[in-house]
Structures are given as C-alpha cells and as structure tokens.
Amino acid sequence: MSAAFPIALASAAILSGTSLLYATLGELIGERAGIVNLGLEGLMLIGASTGFAGAAVTANPYLGVAAAALAGVAANGLFSYVVITRHANQLAAGLSLTFFGLGASALIGRPFVGAIVPGLPHLGAFDLLVWLAAPLAIVLSGLLYRTRWGLTLRAVGESPAAAFAAGRRPDRVQYEALAVAGALGGISGAHLSLAVALTWDEGMTAGRGFIAIALVIFAGWNPLWAVIGALVFGGAESLQLQFQARGVDVSPFLMNMVPYLLTLLVLTFSGLRGRSAAPAGLGRSFFGVE
Amino acid sequence: MPREAALARFGPAASAARRALIVAVAASAIFALLLLIDGKDPVRAYRDTIVYVFANAYGFSELFVRMSPLLLTSVAVALPSRLGLINVGGEGQLYMGGLFATAGALGFAHWPALALIPLMTALGFLGGALWALLPGLLRAAKLVNETISTLLLNYIAPLIVSYVIFGPWRSSESASYPESPAFAAGARLPTLGSTRVHLGLVYGLVCLCIYGFAIGRTRWGLEMRAIGGNAEASLRLGVPVSAYIIGSMAVAGGVAGLAGMAEASAIQGRLVAQLSPGYGFMGFLVAWLAGGSAVGILTMAALFAVLSSVGDVLQITQGVPFSVINLLMAAILFIVLGERGAGGRR
Amino acid sequence: MTRLRMLLAALLPLVLALLALPAAWPAAAADNLIVGAIYVGSVNDYGYNRSMHDGLMAMKAAIPGVTVLEAENVPESAEAERVMEGMIQQGAKLIFATSFGHQQFAFNLAQKHPDVDFEHAGGWMQAANFGNFFGATQAAWYPMGVAAGKMTKTNTLGFVAGVPIGYVIGNINAFALGARSVNPKVEVRVVATGSWSDKAKEAAATGALIDQGADVIAMHVDSPATVIQVAESRGVYSIGFQSLEARALAPKGWITGLGFTWGPFMTATAKSVIDGAFKPAMVREGLGEGMIAIAPFGPAVPEETQALVTAAADKVGKGFNPFTGPITDNTGVVRIKDGEAWGGDKMGNFDWYVEGVIGKAK
C-alpha cells in the first residue's frame, strides 16, 4: 500500500501548494499592475469562511468556491477603492485588510464552525481546483505577455504616468487586476477549507497569505515561475511531515526557513547582476495628472 | 520600489490631532452600529467600556501594557521612514530581540537584576539591530529593496525562536511544553505595584523622546530629511547616505528588539512561540497614522490600546467574539486611509 | 508654567483611575456563583473545547442559579490574563482556564486574587486557590490501541500529534502498547504538527501517514474534525479523541474514541466553591472515575473486537496500568524495569517512544 516516496511527496506538495498558487497568482497580477496587497491573508480567510459557509448552505462545494471568489472580489474592492481612488498608502491599507479579513471571516464563519459540508470531490487523483491551478498560471502568463490588456497592465505597473500619457486609464486597469486578485485570493482560501482541511476555524490560514506574498517575490513576478515556487514552498511543508511519517527526524522549523532564505538569496543575486524583476512602479500611488 | 517608495513618507504632524479625532469618532459610531446589528445595547456597552477602561485601575493600567510594545515598534518604523525607507520588519526584529535577551536571561540567571536587566536590554537591542542590519546593508549596496527583505525576515525570526524552544532551550519543568525555562526573578523587568505596567513603557517613552528630539532638533534629523527628499543630491553635498541607511535601520531594529525583550521579560517571563500578536505590524499602522510625529505616535498608540480594550469589554460583557474588534479596527483604518489619501499628495 | 499645567491635566485621569476601586465595574449579584471559563478555540470544534463547554453546561444544569461567563479563542498570551481579570471583575469566583498555555496567566491572577478559585486543565502548578485537573488519558488510550490493533489490515497505525509534550507521547505509547497486546506486528507512525490547531497541517499530516500505509488514524489535537474527515475521505479508519460527538464526522470509518466528561468534576468543584470548601488538588481521573468515556463503536467494528475493547477498558477502569515493566523504548533500551510501574505523576515525563513506535520523541 505504501506509495513510493517521490510520488507521495509530489502529490502532497501539489495539494498544499495549490492554495498557495492561487493566492500567489492573484497577488502577482495586482503587483504587476503596481499594487502591493499585504492583506492577502485577510482575503484568504474571507475566502475560506465564505466558501465553507456557501458549501454548508447550498450543499454544493462548487457554489461555495464561487461564493468565496465573489467575497474575495468584494473585499478587494474595498482595498482597491482606498488605494486606487483615494491614493492611500498601499502597505497600511493592506495591513488593514488583514485585520478586516480576520474579523469578517470570524463573523461569517461563526455559525458554521463544526458544520459538516461536502468537500470538493476528487476527479482522479485531485480535486478540480488542483487540476485548474497550473493551466491558470499559463493562461495568466498569456494574458500578461500576449494581450493588449496585459501590455497595459504591465505598463501601468512600470509607470502609471507614462501609461496615462499614452492614453490608457491606469486606475481602471488596476481595478480590474485587483478584482482578479480578489477572486483568486478567495478561491485560495476556499481550497484550504473545502478541499484540504474540510473544516472552518478562525485564523486557519495560519500565515499562508504572507507566504504567498514572499512567493511572488521568489517567482520574480512571473506566473510560470510561481508554479515552481508554489511547489517548492508547499513541498517544504509536506517534506518534513512526510519525513516524520517515515521516521526520519528533521527540524520542521529549519525546513520551513529554507524558502525564505532562498528568496532572499535569489533577490541578492539578481541585485548583484544589476537586475530587479520588480515592477518599477510597485507601491507607488498615481495621481492622474502631475 | 525605488526612491518613490517614499510613498510611505508620512504626512505632516499637524494633522495628527485631526486624525486622532476622526479615529475616535468613527470608532464610537461603528462600535455602536456593530452592537445594534448584533442586537446588543450600545449605551450599556459604552458605559461598560468607559468604566472598565478609565474608571478602573486594572483596565486603565492595561492600556499602558498594550501601549509599551506599540511605542517601540512604531518608532522602529518612523525612524527609517525619515529617509524614505520602509521597515515592515518590526515583527521579526521584535522576536530576535526576545531571543537575544533570553540568551542573557538563561545564561546569567544568577546575576542580580541590577546587572542582568541592563545586559538583557543591551542584548535585546543588539538582536533586533542585527536583524535589521542585513536589510540596511542590502539596501545601501542597492541589492535588495528593504521593504521586501524586512518582510521576508519576519518569517524567519519566529521560526528560529520556535527552533530553540522546541530544541536546545526547551524547558524540562513543564512536561516538555515548548517554551524556555522560566526566567529567574532577576531577569524580570520591574513592574508598577500590582499591575503589569513594566519598565518597557519607560523604554518606549524614552525612545520616543529621543526620536522626537533627534528628528526635530539635531543635524542628524536635518540630514535625514535631506536624504528622504533627494538622496542623490544629498550624496553630492557630502552627506554619508549609506551610513545613514545602515545606521537608521540598525537603530530601528534595535528599538523593536527592545519590545521583544520587554514582552519576554515582563509579560511572559520566558521565551514563547507566540511572543507577539502582531505588534510589529500594528506599529507600522501606528507610525503611519501618526505621520511619523512623536506626539502622534503617542496618541495613536494610546488609541490602539483603547480600541483593543473595547474588544475585551465586548467579549466579556456582551458575548461578542474578540475577533470582531479586528473588524472595528479595520473599518476605522479604512476611513482614515480614505480620508487621508483624498487630502492630496502629502 | 502652562506646560506644567498641561502635564498635570494629563496626569489627572491617571490619578483618578488609580483611586477608583476595581469594584467600580458593575458586578452581578453576589449571592449566586459566577463561573468563568476560557477556551483556546471555538466550542463547536467537535474536540477539546467542545468537551469543556459541555462540562460547563452540565454543571450549570446541575446547580440552579449558577452563571457561566465564557470566552472562546482566547490566545495563550497576555490577552488570557486580561480576559480572566475581566471575568473576575464581573464577579466570577471560580475560573476554569482550559488550555495548557493559559496556566501561567491564571496562576498570576490566583496570586493576585486569593478570594477567587482557579482550576487549570493539564498543568502542574498548584496553590491554595489553584487546582489542576485533567483526564488520566494515557491508560485510557490502551483500549483504543486494542481496537486499532484488531482493525488494521496493513499493521500500520498513524497518529497525528499536535504539540509533542510528555502527556501526548504517553498517549501514543499506551496506544502502541494496547495495539501490540493484540497484534504484535503493529507499528505506530507519528507525525507532529507543532501546534494544537493548524488545520492545513493536520490534513497534510494525515495524508502523509496514509501514504505510509496507515489504515487507522488516531490523533491528539484540539479538534479531531479535520483528521477524521480526511481519513474518512481517503477510506481509512479513525479513532477519535476529546469529544464523544466526533463520531458524526465519520459514518463509515469510525472505530471508537475517547471523550472527556468533565461535568461531574466541574459540578463538584463549583459546589465546593459555593460551600466555601474549595480544595485544590492535582486531579487526574480516567475511565474508572468517569472523567473519560468511550464512544460508541462504528458499524465496521466486529462484535468480537468490541468485546475485546470493552474488556480492556474495564481492566483499565479497575486499575490496570499499561506502563508496568518491563517496557523497552524504540531504540531497545529498557526504560521501565521489570516490577516497576510508571504512575500518574510520571505521565508528563515521557521523552521516549515505546517499542513499535516509529519516530523520535526529542
């Protein structure tokens, strides 16, 4: 019965990497449009509780995922308004969104703690969201690099003023990007509650939203690298659990540090080569005309 | 995120008072709304809150307990922000301060408090400073943006703390529960009477005063503002920009490290995995709301403390889950964020 | 001069507040007992917090007029002390601090409030107004092992542990001893998540154990909900812990489980506080005393196995100690010599696994 170790590890890494990948792709799209969202953890929590509640009410896990995506869009809409229209500080607004998500998800999920809901069914080895994750990265990559929308979005991320001068509407593109980011953040949370844990509990994302923010950096703001990154980050967690099950003793804490150290190293080296993959206008707020 | 990262440049101090007022009014209104939605009596809740927080020695003293780490972590954000640097690593720096201070507390447990407390204070400062030094160096060498590096280091520091309390420093007294052995009496920061108000508050106030003085009255403050305005021009004028970047990051980290030292020494009495419930991030918000002004930081830290106390009251007297207070806090922050942003660019 | 006046004005509220007595916060009528309880998680978790809440409710039903103040999701941090202090100011005279990490904060308050009695779950501290209680879970895990040992076909049992403290290791050891008493070929694989509650990690840990061939999964985390549901979805058996209600989560794969029944103890404690006769003690009671009960069996368990498990439970209830020597650890060292036995006082001391457990306890 014992599955071969590499296969077991790979499937565990894929399972725990999936929710990270959705969150990472969402954050990545937003950052490519020049907006850092430190509130990803809050978005994921809202997605996790809304998805769970939706599945409990409708008895359909797919409707739960849809509800989570919508809730993510709504919550990120609030963030978008504050940072895009009101030009607020993105880092402060993102942290506020984290607090918002902690509170809102607790309120939404409270009646459903302990509910038994249908989880996302497996189609073959994995559930639907797992199967869709990597293709989604390819689609997003195509959108970013092969379409006019993607071109505009990246131009806005590099320099909103230049994009504005070229006749584009930076704010609209940014709203669109953050709507996509919100939906993906919500789905990411829903995958945790509906496919991985099959329960809702306050604060259940346990910092995974912040991990996804580090992952965007690790991936060099490239959707395809995000797939690799999600596997590495998801794998680091699974690996130590798989090791334990085989009686091999490794420190989970040292293991969990590896992805962050790796990210920092990658950044330092790309800095040494005089290159930075970060969108030049990241975090800047833009005021139409200057 | 190049120089313009000065987006986190804080607004003028003059409007801090106005913001404090907005925060207070908005808080009261949203608070009432939340309670009404939940079918509770807001008037009674107001009364309970006021009585609990302001007319009750314990509730009032706890305000200062909550404020102490916030003062330190917000100075840790405000100082580098003068140079246009964004330090979001207060959380990690706090943990490293706690870790280093614990090394002192456990290694020199037999020392008298008069010698041990200063040692732990120095170690706590050192731990945080070292943890922020790396981002400072990377930034000064133009290799890695400090926002990203401080953010990443936030994850690593708590993992190091977990590693030592699950491993080498694990206490044997408590059924091998993952926490360090309890600190000796001489390693505990003195507290005021029977309250939990501890010397960390003094650390916070002193750091805040030094910060306010250095920024407003010294050549350092002037040169820092010059660098924040235009780093290249300052360099041409002979201002040692790199030294300022490295130095301010290290000092900021050290100040955040003091918060970790104080939490471990005064509140927990040992090193634990959950040393901070996000004081580093809250410090960022406090510093940002305060526009970087020393008086503003004091006011905003106090307001944050009052808000959290409201959470306690709601939970105990009204049966509202504590996490709802996060919603209240976020609502207020969004209101202020929207209001501020609209005020125009700086 | 104006500055001085401003300073005084700022200090005035402080002085006023310090003068105000703690009693200023409106307390409820004093003739009926108010009991406070803090939980580290949600009370609907099918687990530990649910069992504590159920105990409090049983106490409330048994003693008319008792008021219960509860707070969920209270972290094991400085916040815990504030919440308990708030309950005391509301008039609570008995506090149940139910998570291991609440201990120090409850103890601080016990020293500050000699007129309030405290009961902490699972720790070791004691004082005139501070008692400690918990289920003697270790021996109770022995019959669970018997059940698992009979039900496994792969001879591999999985155990998801939260924080691997001595008591948890003791549970795993007794589980392994029970399993090997009926099936010497059994091995127990352990995965620790490092947290009492991290759902995603618990799910991954369960998956890792099943990948290693485990076909019976047991656990010691706050809420068994995730582990049991993941086991059920992957078609393996599960053995529950903490709350008897958890069987609802696994209609097919449920074998049996242990649940806490705190009601009688909490009721007795509350009565002793009302009578002014509170006596703190180190209470560790198990199957025999009724602080732990065995859940009903699932549909897959044959009658013969049920009888074996019930017999083992009776034996434990009558005083059988599974930790009677000779007992060898999983590196071959004899840890409990022939003729010796480890009693309740040593259950926190385990830092080794018995033979048949795969993993390192340190």
Coordinates of N, CA and C in Angstrom, one line a residue, chain A residues 45-54 71 100-113 200, chain B residues 324 327:
Chain A
L45 N -8.7 34.3 4.3 CA -9.5 33.9 5.5 C -11.0 34.1 5.1
I46 N -11.3 35.3 4.4 CA -12.6 35.5 4.0 C -13.1 34.5 3.0
G47 N -12.2 34.1 2.1 CA -12.5 33.0 1.1 C -12.8 31.7 1.8
A48 N -11.9 31.4 2.8 CA -12.1 30.1 3.5 C -13.4 30.0 4.2
S49 N -13.8 31.1 4.9 CA -15.0 31.0 5.7 C -16.2 31.2 4.8
T50 N -16.2 32.1 3.8 CA -17.3 32.2 2.9 C -17.5 31.0 2.1
G51 N -16.4 30.4 1.6 CA -16.5 29.2 0.8 C -17.2 28.0 1.6
F52 N -16.7 27.9 2.9 CA -17.2 26.9 3.7 C -18.7 27.1 4.0
A53 N -19.0 28.4 4.4 CA -20.4 28.7 4.6 C -21.3 28.5 3.4
G54 N -20.8 28.9 2.2 CA -21.5 28.7 1.0 C -21.8 27.2 0.7
A71 N -16.7 36.9 -2.7 CA -16.4 37.6 -1.4 C -15.0 38.2 -1.5
F100 N -9.3 43.4 8.7 CA -10.6 43.2 8.3 C -11.0 41.8 8.0
G101 N -10.1 41.1 7.3 CA -10.4 39.7 7.0 C -10.5 38.8 8.2
L102 N -9.6 39.1 9.2 CA -9.6 38.3 10.5 C -11.0 38.4 11.1
G103 N -11.5 39.7 11.2 CA -12.8 39.9 11.9 C -13.9 39.4 11.0
A104 N -14.0 39.8 9.7 CA -15.1 39.4 8.9 C -15.2 37.9 8.8
S105 N -14.1 37.2 8.6 CA -14.2 35.8 8.4 C -14.7 35.1 9.7
A106 N -14.3 35.7 10.8 CA -14.8 35.1 12.1 C -16.3 35.2 12.2
L107 N -16.8 36.4 11.8 CA -18.2 36.6 11.9 C -19.0 35.7 10.9
I108 N -18.5 35.7 9.7 CA -19.2 34.9 8.6 C -19.2 33.4 9.0
G109 N -18.0 32.9 9.5 CA -17.9 31.5 9.7 C -18.4 31.0 11.0
R110 N -18.7 31.9 12.0 CA -19.1 31.5 13.3 C -20.2 30.5 13.4
P111 N -21.3 30.8 12.6 CA -22.4 29.8 12.7 C -22.1 28.4 12.1
F112 N -20.9 28.4 11.3 CA -20.6 27.1 10.6 C -19.5 26.4 11.2
V113 N -19.0 26.8 12.3 CA -17.9 26.0 13.0 C -18.5 24.7 13.3
W200 N -13.8 24.7 8.9 CA -13.5 26.1 9.1 C -13.1 26.4 10.5
Chain B
V324 N -14.1 40.3 16.5 CA -14.9 41.4 15.9 C -14.1 42.7 16.0
L327 N -12.4 43.8 13.1 CA -13.3 44.4 12.1 C -13.5 45.9 12.4

